[in-house]
Coordinates of N, CA, C and O in Angstrom, one line a residue:
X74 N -7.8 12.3 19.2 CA -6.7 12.8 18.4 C -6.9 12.3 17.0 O -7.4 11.3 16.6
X75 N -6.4 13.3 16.3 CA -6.9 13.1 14.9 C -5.8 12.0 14.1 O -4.7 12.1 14.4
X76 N -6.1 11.4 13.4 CA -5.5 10.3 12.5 C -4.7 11.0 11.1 O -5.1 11.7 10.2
X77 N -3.1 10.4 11.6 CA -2.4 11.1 10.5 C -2.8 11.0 9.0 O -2.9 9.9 8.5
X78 N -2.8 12.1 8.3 CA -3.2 11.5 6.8 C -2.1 11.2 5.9 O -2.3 10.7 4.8
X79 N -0.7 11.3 6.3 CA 0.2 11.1 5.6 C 1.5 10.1 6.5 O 1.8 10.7 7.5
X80 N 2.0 9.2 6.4 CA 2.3 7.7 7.3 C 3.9 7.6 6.2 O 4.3 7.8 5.1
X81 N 4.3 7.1 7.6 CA 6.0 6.6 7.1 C 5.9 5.7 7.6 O 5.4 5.4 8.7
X82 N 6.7 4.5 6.3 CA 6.6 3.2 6.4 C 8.1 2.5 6.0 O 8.9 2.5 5.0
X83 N 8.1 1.8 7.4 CA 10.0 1.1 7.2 C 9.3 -0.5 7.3 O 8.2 -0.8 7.7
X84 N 10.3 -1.3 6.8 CA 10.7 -2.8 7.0 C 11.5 -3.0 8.6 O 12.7 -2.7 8.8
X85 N 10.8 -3.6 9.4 CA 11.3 -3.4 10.4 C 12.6 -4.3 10.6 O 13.5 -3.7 11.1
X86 N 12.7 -5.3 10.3 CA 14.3 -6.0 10.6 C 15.1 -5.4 10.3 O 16.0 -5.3 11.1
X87 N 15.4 -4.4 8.7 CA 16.7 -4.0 8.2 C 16.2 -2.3 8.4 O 17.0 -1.6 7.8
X88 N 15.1 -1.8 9.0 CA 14.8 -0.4 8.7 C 15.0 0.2 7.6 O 15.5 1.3 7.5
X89 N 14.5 -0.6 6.5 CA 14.5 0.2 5.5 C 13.1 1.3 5.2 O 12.0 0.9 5.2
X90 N 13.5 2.4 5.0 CA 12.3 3.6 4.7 C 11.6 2.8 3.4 O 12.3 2.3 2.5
X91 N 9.9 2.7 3.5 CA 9.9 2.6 1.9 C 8.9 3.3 1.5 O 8.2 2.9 0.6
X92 N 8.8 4.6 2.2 CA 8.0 5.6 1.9 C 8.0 6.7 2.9 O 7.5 6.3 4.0
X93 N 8.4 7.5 2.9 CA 8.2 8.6 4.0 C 7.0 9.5 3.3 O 6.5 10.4 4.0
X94 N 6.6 9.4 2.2 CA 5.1 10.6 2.1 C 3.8 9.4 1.7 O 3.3 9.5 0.6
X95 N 3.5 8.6 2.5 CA 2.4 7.6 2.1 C 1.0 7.9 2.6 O 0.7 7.7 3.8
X96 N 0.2 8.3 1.7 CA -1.5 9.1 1.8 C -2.0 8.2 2.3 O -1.8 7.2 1.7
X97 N -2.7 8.0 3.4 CA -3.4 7.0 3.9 C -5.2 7.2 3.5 O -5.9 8.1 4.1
X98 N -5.6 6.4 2.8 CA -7.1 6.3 2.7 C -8.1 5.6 3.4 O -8.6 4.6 2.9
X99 N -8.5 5.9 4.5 CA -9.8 5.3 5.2 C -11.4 5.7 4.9 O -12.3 5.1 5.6
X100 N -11.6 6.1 4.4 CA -12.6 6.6 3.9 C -13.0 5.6 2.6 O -12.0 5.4 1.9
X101 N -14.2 5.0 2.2 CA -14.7 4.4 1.4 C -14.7 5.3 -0.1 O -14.7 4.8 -1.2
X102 N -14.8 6.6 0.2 CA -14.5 7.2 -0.9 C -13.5 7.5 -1.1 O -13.4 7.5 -2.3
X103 N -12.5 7.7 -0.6 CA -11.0 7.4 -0.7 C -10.3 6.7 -1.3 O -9.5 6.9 -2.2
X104 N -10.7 5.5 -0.5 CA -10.7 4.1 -1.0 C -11.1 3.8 -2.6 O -10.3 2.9 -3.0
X105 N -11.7 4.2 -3.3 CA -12.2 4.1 -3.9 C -11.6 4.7 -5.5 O -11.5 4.3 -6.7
X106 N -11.2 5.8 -5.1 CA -10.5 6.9 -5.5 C -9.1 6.7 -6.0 O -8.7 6.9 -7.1
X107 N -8.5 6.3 -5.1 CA -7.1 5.4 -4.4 C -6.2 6.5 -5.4 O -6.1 7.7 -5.2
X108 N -5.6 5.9 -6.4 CA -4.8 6.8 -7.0 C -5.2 7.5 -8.4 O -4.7 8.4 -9.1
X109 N -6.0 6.8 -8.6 CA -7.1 7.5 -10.2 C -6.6 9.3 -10.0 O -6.5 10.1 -9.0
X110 N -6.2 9.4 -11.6 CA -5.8 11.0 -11.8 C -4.7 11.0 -11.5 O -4.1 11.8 -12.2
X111 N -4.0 10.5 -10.7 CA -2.1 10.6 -10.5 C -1.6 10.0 -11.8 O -1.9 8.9 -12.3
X112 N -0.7 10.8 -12.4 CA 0.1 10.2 -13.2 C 1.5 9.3 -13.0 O 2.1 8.6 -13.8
X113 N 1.7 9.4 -11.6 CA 2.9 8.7 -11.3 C 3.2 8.8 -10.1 O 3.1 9.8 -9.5
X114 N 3.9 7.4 -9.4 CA 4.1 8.0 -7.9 C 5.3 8.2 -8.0 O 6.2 7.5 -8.4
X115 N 5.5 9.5 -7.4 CA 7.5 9.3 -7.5 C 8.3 8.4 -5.9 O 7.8 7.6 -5.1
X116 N 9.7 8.9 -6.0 CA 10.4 8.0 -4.8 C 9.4 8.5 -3.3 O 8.8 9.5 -3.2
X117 N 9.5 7.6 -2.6 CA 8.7 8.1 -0.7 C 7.7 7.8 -0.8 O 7.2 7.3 0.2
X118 N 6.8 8.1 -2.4 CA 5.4 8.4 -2.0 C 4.8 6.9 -2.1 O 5.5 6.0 -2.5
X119 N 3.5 6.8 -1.6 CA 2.6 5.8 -1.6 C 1.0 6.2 -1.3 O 0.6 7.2 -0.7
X120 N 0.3 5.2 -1.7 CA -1.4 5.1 -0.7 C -0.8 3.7 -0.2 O -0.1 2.8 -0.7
X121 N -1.8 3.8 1.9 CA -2.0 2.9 2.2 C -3.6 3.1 2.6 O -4.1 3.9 3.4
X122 N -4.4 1.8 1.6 CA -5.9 1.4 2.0 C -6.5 1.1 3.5 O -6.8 -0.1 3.7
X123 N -6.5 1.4 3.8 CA -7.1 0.7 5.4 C -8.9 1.0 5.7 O -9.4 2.1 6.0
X124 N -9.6 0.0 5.7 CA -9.1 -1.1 5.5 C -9.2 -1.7 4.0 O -9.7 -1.1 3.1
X125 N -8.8 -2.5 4.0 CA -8.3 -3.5 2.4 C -7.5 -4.6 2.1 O -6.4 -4.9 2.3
X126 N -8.7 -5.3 1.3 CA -8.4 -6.6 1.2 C -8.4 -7.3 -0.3 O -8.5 -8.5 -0.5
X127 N -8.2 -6.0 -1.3 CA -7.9 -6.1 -2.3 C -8.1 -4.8 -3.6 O -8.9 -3.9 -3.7
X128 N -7.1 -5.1 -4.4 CA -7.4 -3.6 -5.5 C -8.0 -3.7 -6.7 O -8.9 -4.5 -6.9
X129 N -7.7 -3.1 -7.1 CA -7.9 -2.8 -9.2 C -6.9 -1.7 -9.5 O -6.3 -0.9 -8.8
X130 N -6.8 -1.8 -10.7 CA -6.1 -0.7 -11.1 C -7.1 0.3 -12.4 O -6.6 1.4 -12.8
X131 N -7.9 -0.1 -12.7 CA -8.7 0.4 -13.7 C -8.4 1.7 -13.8 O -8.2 2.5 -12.8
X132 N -8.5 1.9 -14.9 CA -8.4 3.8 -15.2 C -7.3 4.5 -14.9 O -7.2 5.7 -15.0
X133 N -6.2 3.2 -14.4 CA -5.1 3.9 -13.8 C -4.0 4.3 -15.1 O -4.2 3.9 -16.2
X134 N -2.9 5.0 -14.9 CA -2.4 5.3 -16.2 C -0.5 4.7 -15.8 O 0.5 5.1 -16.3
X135 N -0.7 3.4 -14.7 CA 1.0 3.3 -14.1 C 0.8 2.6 -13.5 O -0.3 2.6 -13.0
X136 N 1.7 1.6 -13.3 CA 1.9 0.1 -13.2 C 2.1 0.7 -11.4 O 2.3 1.9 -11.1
X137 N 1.9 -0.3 -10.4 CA 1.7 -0.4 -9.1 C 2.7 -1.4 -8.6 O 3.2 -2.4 -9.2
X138 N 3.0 -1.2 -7.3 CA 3.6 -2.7 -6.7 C 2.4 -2.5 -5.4 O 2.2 -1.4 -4.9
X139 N 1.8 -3.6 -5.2 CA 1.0 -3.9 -3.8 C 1.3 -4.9 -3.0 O 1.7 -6.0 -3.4
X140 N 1.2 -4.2 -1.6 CA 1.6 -5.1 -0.8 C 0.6 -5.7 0.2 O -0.1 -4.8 0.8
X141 N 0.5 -6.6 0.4 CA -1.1 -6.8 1.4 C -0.8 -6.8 2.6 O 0.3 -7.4 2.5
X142 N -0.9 -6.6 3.8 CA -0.6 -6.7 5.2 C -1.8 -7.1 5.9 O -2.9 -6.8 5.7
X143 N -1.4 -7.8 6.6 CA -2.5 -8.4 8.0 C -2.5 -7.0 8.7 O -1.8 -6.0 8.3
X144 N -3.4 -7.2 10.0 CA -3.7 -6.1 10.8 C -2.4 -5.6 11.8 O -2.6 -4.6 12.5
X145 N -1.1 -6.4 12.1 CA -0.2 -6.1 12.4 C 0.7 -5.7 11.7 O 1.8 -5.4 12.3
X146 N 0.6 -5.5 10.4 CA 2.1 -5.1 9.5 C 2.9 -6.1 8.9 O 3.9 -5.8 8.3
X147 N 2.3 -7.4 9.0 CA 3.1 -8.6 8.2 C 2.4 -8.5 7.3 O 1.2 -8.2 7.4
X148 N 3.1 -8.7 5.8 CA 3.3 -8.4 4.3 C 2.4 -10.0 4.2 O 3.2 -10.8 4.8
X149 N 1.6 -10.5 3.8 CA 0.8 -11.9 3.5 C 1.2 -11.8 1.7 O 1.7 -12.8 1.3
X150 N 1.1 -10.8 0.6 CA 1.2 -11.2 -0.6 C 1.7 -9.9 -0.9 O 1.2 -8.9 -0.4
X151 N 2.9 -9.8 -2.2 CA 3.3 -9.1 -3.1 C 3.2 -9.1 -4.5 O 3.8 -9.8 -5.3
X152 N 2.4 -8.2 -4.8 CA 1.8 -8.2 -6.1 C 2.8 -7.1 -7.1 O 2.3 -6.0 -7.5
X153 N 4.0 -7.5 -7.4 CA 5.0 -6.7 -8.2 C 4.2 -6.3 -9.7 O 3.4 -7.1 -10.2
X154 N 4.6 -5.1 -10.0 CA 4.0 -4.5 -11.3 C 2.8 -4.6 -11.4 O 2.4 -5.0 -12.5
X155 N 1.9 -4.4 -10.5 CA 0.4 -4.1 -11.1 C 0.3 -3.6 -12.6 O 1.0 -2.6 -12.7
X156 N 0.0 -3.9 -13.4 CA -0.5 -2.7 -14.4 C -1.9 -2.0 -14.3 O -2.5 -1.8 -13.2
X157 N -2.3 -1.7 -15.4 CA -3.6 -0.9 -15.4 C -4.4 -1.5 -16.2 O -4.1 -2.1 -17.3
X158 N -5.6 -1.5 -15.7 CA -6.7 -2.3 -15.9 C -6.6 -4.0 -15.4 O -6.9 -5.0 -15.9
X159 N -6.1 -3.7 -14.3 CA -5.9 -5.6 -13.4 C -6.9 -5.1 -12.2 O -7.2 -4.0 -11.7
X160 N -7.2 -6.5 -11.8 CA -8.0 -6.4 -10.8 C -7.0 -7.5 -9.5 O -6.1 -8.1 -10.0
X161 N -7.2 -7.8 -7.7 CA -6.7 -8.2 -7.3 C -7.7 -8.6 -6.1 O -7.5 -8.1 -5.0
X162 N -9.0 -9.6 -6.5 CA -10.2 -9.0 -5.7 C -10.1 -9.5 -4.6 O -10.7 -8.7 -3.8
X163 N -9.6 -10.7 -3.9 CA -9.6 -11.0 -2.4 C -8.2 -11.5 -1.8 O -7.5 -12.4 -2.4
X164 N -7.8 -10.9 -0.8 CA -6.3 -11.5 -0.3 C -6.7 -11.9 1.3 O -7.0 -11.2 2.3
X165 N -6.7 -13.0 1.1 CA -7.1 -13.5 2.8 C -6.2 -13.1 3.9 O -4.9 -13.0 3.9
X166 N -7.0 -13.0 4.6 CA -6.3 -12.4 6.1 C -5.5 -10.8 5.8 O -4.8 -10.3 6.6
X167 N -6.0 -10.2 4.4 CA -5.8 -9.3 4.6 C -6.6 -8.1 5.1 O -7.8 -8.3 5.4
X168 N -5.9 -6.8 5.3 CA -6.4 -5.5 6.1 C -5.8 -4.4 5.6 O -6.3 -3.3 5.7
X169 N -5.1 -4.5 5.2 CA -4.6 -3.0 4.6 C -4.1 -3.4 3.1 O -3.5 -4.5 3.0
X170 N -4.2 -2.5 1.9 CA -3.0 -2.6 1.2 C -1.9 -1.7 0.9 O -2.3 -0.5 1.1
X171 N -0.6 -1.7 0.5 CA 0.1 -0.5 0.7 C 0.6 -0.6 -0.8 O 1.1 -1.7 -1.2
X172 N 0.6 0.7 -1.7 CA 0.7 0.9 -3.1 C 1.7 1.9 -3.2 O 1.7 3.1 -2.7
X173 N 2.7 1.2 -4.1 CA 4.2 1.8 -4.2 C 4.6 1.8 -5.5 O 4.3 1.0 -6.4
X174 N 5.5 3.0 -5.7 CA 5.8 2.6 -7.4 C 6.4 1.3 -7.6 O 6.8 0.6 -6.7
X175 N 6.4 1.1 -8.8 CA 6.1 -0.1 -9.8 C 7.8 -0.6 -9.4 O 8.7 0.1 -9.7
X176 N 8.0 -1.6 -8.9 CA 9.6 -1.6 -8.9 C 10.3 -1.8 -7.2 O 11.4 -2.3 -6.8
X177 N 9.1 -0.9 -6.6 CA 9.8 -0.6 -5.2 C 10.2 -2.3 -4.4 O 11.3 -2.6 -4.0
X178 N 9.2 -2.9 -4.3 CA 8.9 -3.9 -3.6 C 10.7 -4.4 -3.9 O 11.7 -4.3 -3.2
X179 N 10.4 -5.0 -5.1 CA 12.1 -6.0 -5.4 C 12.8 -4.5 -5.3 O 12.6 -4.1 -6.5
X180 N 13.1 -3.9 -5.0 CA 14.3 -3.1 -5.1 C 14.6 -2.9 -3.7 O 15.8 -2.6 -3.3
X181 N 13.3 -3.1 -2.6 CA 13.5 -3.4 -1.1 C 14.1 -4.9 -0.7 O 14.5 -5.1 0.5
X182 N 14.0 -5.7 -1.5 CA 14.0 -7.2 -1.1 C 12.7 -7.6 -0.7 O 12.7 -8.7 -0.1
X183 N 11.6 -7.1 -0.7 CA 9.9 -7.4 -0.1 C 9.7 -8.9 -0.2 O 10.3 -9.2 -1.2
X184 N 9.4 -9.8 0.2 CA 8.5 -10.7 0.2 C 7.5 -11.0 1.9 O 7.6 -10.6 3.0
X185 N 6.9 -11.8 1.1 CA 6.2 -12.1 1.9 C 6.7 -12.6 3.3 O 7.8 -13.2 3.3
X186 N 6.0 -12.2 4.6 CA 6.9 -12.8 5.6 C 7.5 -11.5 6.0 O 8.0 -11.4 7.1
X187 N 7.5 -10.4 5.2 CA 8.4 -9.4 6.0 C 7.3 -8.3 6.9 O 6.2 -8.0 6.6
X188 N 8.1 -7.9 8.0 CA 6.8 -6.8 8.5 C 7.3 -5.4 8.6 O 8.4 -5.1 8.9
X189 N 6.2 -4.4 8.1 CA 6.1 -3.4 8.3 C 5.7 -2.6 9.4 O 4.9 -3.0 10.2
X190 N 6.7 -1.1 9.7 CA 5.8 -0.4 10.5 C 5.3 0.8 10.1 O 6.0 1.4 9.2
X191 N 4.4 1.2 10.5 CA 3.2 2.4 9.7 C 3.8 3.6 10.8 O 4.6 3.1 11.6
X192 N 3.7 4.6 10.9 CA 4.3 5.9 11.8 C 3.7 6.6 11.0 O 3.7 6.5 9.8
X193 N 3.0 7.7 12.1 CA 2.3 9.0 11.9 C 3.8 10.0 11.4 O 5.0 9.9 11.8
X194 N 3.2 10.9 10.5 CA 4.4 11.6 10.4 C 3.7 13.1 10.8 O 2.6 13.4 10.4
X195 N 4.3 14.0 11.7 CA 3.6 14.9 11.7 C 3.5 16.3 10.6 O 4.7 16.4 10.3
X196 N 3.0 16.9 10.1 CA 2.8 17.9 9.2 C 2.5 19.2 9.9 O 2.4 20.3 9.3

Protein backbone atom coordinates (compact mmCIF):
# COMPACT_ATOMS: atom_id res chain seq x y z
CA UNK A 1 0.00 0.00 0.00
CA UNK A 2 1.13 3.21 -1.09
CA UNK A 3 2.29 5.91 1.52
CA UNK A 4 0.05 8.96 1.92
CA UNK A 5 1.68 12.09 0.50
CA UNK A 6 -0.40 14.47 2.31
CA UNK A 7 -0.82 13.63 6.51
CA UNK A 8 -3.12 15.22 9.15
CA UNK A 9 -1.59 16.13 12.28
CA UNK A 10 -3.47 16.67 15.85
CA UNK A 11 -1.85 17.08 19.50
CA UNK A 12 -3.19 14.21 20.91
CA UNK A 13 -4.29 15.14 24.63
CA UNK A 14 -6.37 18.23 23.64
CA UNK A 15 -6.90 17.09 19.67
CA UNK A 16 -5.99 19.97 18.47
CA UNK A 17 -5.76 19.88 14.34
CA UNK A 18 -2.36 21.47 13.50
CA UNK A 19 -2.43 20.81 10.01
CA UNK A 20 -4.89 18.96 7.99
CA UNK A 21 -2.84 19.52 4.40
CA UNK A 22 0.83 18.51 5.59
CA UNK A 23 3.18 17.30 2.42
CA UNK A 24 5.12 14.64 3.74
CA UNK A 25 8.81 14.30 2.26
CA UNK A 26 10.67 10.98 2.32
CA UNK A 27 12.65 11.16 -0.40
CA UNK A 28 16.27 12.64 -0.06
CA UNK A 29 15.36 14.81 -2.82
CA UNK A 30 12.44 16.02 -1.17
CA UNK A 31 14.02 16.34 1.72
CA UNK A 32 16.16 18.51 0.41
CA UNK A 33 13.89 20.65 -1.49
CA UNK A 34 11.60 20.90 1.67
CA UNK A 35 9.89 24.19 1.12
CA UNK A 36 12.38 26.31 -1.29
CA UNK A 37 10.13 28.31 -3.90
CA UNK A 38 6.97 28.42 -1.54
CA UNK A 39 6.28 31.78 -0.64
CA UNK A 40 4.30 31.14 2.32
CA UNK A 41 2.58 28.43 4.14
CA UNK A 42 -0.97 29.36 4.77
CA UNK A 43 -3.38 27.96 7.77
CA UNK A 44 -3.42 23.52 7.70
CA UNK A 45 -0.59 23.43 5.59
CA UNK A 46 2.84 21.97 6.49
CA UNK A 47 6.09 19.62 5.37
CA UNK A 48 6.70 16.74 7.56
CA UNK A 49 10.62 15.43 6.91
CA UNK A 50 10.90 11.84 7.57
CA UNK A 51 13.35 10.97 8.18
CA UNK A 52 14.94 14.16 9.96
CA UNK A 53 17.05 15.20 12.32
CA UNK A 54 17.52 18.60 11.46
CA UNK A 55 16.87 21.78 8.99
CA UNK A 56 18.07 24.98 7.34
CA UNK A 57 16.24 27.45 6.08
CA UNK A 58 18.55 28.91 3.34
CA UNK A 59 17.04 30.38 0.32
CA UNK A 60 13.84 30.39 2.08
CA UNK A 61 11.81 33.65 1.72
CA UNK A 62 9.45 32.98 5.47
CA UNK A 63 10.15 32.44 8.81
CA UNK A 64 9.21 28.63 9.97
CA UNK A 65 8.16 27.04 13.28
CA UNK A 66 9.86 23.33 13.60
CA UNK A 67 8.99 20.83 15.56
CA UNK A 68 11.30 17.73 16.14
CA UNK A 69 9.61 14.43 17.02
CA UNK A 70 11.11 11.07 18.03
CA UNK A 71 9.89 8.13 16.05
CA UNK A 72 6.68 7.89 18.05
CA UNK A 73 5.30 11.49 17.75
CA UNK A 74 6.73 13.01 20.94
CA UNK A 75 7.74 16.70 20.13
CA UNK A 76 11.77 16.51 21.77
CA UNK A 77 12.45 20.48 20.63
CA UNK A 78 10.56 23.62 19.33
CA UNK A 79 12.19 25.80 17.29
CA UNK A 80 9.59 28.97 17.06
CA UNK A 81 10.22 31.51 14.13
CA UNK A 82 12.85 29.95 12.13
CA UNK A 83 13.89 32.59 9.87
CA UNK A 84 15.73 32.38 6.64
CA UNK A 85 19.09 31.60 6.23
CA UNK A 86 19.37 29.65 9.89
CA UNK A 87 20.51 26.39 10.10
CA UNK A 88 19.32 23.72 12.88
CA UNK A 89 21.96 20.87 12.24
CA UNK A 90 21.44 18.06 14.87
CA UNK A 91 18.46 17.33 17.31
CA UNK A 92 19.02 14.13 19.19
CA UNK A 93 16.78 11.41 19.27
CA UNK A 94 15.25 13.01 16.57
CA UNK A 95 13.32 11.45 13.36
CA UNK A 96 11.06 13.52 11.84
CA UNK A 97 10.68 17.22 11.59
CA UNK A 98 7.33 18.87 11.12
CA UNK A 99 7.41 22.60 9.55
CA UNK A 100 4.53 25.05 10.26
CA UNK A 101 3.90 28.59 9.66
CA UNK A 102 5.81 30.86 11.67
CA UNK A 103 3.60 31.36 14.85
CA UNK A 104 1.65 28.05 14.82
CA UNK A 105 3.57 26.20 17.43
CA UNK A 106 2.74 29.07 20.42
CA UNK A 107 -0.62 29.62 19.09
CA UNK A 108 -1.17 25.64 19.79
CA UNK A 109 0.44 25.81 23.30
CA UNK A 110 3.47 23.30 21.64
CA UNK A 111 6.21 22.53 23.87
CA UNK A 112 8.15 20.04 24.24
CA UNK A 113 6.80 16.84 25.90
CA UNK A 114 3.74 17.12 23.82
CA UNK A 115 2.80 14.18 21.28
CA UNK A 116 1.60 14.18 17.99
CA UNK A 117 -0.39 11.99 15.77
CA UNK A 118 0.47 11.74 11.94
CA UNK A 119 -2.97 10.29 9.86
CA UNK A 120 -2.99 9.42 6.27
CA UNK A 121 -5.52 11.67 4.82
CA UNK A 122 -7.02 10.13 1.77
CA UNK A 123 -7.20 12.20 -1.62
Amino acid sequence: MARPAVVRVTEVDRGLVLGDRVAVARTPHARLRGLLGRAALGPGEGLLLHPCNGVHTWGMRFSIDVLFLDAEGLVIRVEPSLPPGRMIPWVRRARQALELPAGAAQAAGLAAGARLRIEGVAR
